[in-house]
Short mmCIF file of C-alpha atoms and ligand atoms in Angstrom, two decimals:
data_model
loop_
_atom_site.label_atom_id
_atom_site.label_comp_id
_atom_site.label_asym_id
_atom_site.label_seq_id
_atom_site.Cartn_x
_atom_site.Cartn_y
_atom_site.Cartn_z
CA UNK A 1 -122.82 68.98 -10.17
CA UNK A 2 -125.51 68.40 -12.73
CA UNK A 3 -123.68 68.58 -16.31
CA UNK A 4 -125.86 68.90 -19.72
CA UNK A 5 -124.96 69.76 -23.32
CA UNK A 6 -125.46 69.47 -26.60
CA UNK A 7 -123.31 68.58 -30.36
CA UNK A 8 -122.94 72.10 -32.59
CA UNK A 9 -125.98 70.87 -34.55
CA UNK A 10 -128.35 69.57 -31.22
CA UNK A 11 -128.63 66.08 -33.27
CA UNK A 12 -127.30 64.89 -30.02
CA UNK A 13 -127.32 65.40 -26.44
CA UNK A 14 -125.86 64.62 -23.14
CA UNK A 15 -126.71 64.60 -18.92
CA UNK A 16 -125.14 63.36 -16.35
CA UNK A 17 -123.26 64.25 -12.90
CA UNK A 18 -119.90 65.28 -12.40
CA UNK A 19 -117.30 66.28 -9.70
CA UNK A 20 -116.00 69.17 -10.88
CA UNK A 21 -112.52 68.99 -9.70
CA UNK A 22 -112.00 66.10 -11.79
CA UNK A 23 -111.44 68.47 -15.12
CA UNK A 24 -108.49 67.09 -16.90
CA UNK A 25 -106.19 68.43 -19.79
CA UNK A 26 -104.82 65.72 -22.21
CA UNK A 27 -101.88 66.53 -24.41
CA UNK A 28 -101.63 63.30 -25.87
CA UNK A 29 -101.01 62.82 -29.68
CA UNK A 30 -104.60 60.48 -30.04
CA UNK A 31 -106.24 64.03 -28.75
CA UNK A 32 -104.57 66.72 -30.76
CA UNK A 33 -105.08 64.66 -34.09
CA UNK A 34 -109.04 63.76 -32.96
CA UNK A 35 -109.62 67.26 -31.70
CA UNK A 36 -107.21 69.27 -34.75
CA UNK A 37 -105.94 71.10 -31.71
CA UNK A 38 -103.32 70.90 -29.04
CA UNK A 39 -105.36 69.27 -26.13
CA UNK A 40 -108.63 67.87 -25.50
CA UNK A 41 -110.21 68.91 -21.87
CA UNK A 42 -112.79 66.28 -20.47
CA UNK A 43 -114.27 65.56 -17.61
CA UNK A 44 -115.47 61.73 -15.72
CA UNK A 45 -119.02 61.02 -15.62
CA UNK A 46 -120.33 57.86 -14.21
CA UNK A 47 -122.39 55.57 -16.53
CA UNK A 48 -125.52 55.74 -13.65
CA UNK A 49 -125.78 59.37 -14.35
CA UNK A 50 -124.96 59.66 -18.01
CA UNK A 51 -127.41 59.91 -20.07
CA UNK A 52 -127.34 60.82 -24.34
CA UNK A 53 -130.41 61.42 -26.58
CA UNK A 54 -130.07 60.92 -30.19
CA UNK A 55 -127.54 58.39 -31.73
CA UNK A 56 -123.77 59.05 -31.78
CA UNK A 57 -120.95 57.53 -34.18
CA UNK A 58 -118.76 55.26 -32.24
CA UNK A 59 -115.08 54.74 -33.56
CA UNK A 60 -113.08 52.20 -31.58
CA UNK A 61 -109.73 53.52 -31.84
CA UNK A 62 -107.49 49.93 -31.07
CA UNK A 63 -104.47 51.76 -30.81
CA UNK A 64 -104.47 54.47 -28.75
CA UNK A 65 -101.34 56.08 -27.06
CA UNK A 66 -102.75 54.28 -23.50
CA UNK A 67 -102.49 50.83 -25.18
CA UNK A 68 -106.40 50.77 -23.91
CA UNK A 69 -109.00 50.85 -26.73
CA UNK A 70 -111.41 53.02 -26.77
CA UNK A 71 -114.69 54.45 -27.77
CA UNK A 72 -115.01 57.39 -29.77
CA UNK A 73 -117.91 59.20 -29.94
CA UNK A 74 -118.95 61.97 -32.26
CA UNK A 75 -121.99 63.25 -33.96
CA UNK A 76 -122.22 61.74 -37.28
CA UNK A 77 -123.84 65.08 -38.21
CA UNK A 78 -121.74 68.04 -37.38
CA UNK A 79 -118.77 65.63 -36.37
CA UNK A 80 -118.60 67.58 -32.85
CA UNK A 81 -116.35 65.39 -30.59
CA UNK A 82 -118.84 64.26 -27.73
CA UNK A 83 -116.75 61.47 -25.35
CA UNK A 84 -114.92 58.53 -25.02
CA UNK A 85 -115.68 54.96 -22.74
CA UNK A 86 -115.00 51.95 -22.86
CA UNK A 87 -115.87 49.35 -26.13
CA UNK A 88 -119.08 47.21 -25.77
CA UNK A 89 -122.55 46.97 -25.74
CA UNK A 90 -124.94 49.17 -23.55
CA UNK A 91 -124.16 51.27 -20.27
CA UNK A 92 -120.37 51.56 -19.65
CA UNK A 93 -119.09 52.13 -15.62
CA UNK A 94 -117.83 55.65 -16.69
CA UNK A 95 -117.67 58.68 -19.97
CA UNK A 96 -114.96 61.20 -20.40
CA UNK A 97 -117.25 63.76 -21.07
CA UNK A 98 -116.07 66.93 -23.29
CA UNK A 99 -115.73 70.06 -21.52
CA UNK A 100 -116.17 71.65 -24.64
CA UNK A 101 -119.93 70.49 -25.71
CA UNK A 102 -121.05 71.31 -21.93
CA UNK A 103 -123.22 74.44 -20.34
CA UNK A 104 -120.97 74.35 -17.68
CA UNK A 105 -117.95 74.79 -18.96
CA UNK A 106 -117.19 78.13 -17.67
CA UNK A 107 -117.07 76.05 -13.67
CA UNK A 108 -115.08 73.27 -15.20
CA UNK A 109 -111.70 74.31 -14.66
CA UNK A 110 -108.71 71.57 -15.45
CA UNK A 111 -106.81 70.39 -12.57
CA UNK A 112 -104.44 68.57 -14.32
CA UNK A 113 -102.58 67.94 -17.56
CA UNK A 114 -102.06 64.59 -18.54
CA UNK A 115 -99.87 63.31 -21.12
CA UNK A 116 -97.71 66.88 -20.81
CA UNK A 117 -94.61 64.60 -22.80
CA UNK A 118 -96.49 65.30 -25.91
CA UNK A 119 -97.83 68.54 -25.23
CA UNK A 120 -96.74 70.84 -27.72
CA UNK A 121 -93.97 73.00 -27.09
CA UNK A 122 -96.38 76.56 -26.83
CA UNK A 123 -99.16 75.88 -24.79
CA UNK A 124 -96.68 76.90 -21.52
CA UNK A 125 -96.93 80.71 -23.46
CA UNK A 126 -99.98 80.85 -24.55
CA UNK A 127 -100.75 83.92 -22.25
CA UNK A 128 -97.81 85.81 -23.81
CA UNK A 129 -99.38 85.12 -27.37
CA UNK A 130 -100.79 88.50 -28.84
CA UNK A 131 -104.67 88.36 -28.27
CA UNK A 132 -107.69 89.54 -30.40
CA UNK A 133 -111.50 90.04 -28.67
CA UNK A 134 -112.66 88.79 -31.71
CA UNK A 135 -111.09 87.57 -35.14
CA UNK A 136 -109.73 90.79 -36.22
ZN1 ZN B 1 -124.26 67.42 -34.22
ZN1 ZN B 2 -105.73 62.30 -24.83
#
């Protein structure tokens, strides 16, 4: 499916394709601290399909929990976290695109959780956590 989306401030933007049942949850410890939350959800796109207007921090984070570097990428406006790929110059083979800066987030659903040794020790009762419609 057709994927588009935009940072909280629309400095930058992103299109590309992706499979929808590819939707991952990732507990690990690189996420929470990136994202300040728990997990980070994110989704594969391929680099023929990807396509971001406006210019984007990178960070190359050298140690990640993987042992893979990788490349961060965030708005260097409203710091929204946008994706990760691979280091290097130009088109990369594939972006972890996410979920969270996407139209279609509502249809991407997570199919897995990776990394679920570092998940914190709540998210399994999250649904039994009292729950507000709005902040108050
Ligand atoms: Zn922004
Ligand atoms: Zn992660």
């Amino acid at each position: 499916m057709k994927i588009d989306g935009a940072c909280s401030c629309g400095n930058i933007r992103i299109e590309g394709e992706a499979d929808p049942n590819t939707v991952s949850v990732c507990h690990c410890t690189d996420c929470q601290t990136a994202s300040g939350s728990a997990f980070r959800v994110s989704v594969p796109v391929k680099g023929d399909a990807f396509k971001v207007s406006g210019k984007p921090t990178i960070y190359i984070k050298t140690t990640a929990e993987s042992g893979n570097p990788r490349a961060q990428a965030f708005c260097p406006i409203c710091g929204a976290s946008l994706y990760s790929t691979t280091p290097g110059e130009g088109q990369q083979a594939m972006y972890i695109v996410r979920v969270g800066m996407l139209n279609q987030r509502d249809q991407l659903m997570p199919g897995r959780q990776i990394w679920w040794r570092s998940a914190r020790n709540w998210v399994s009762g999250l649904e039994g956590i009292r729950k507000l419609e709005k902040q108050v």
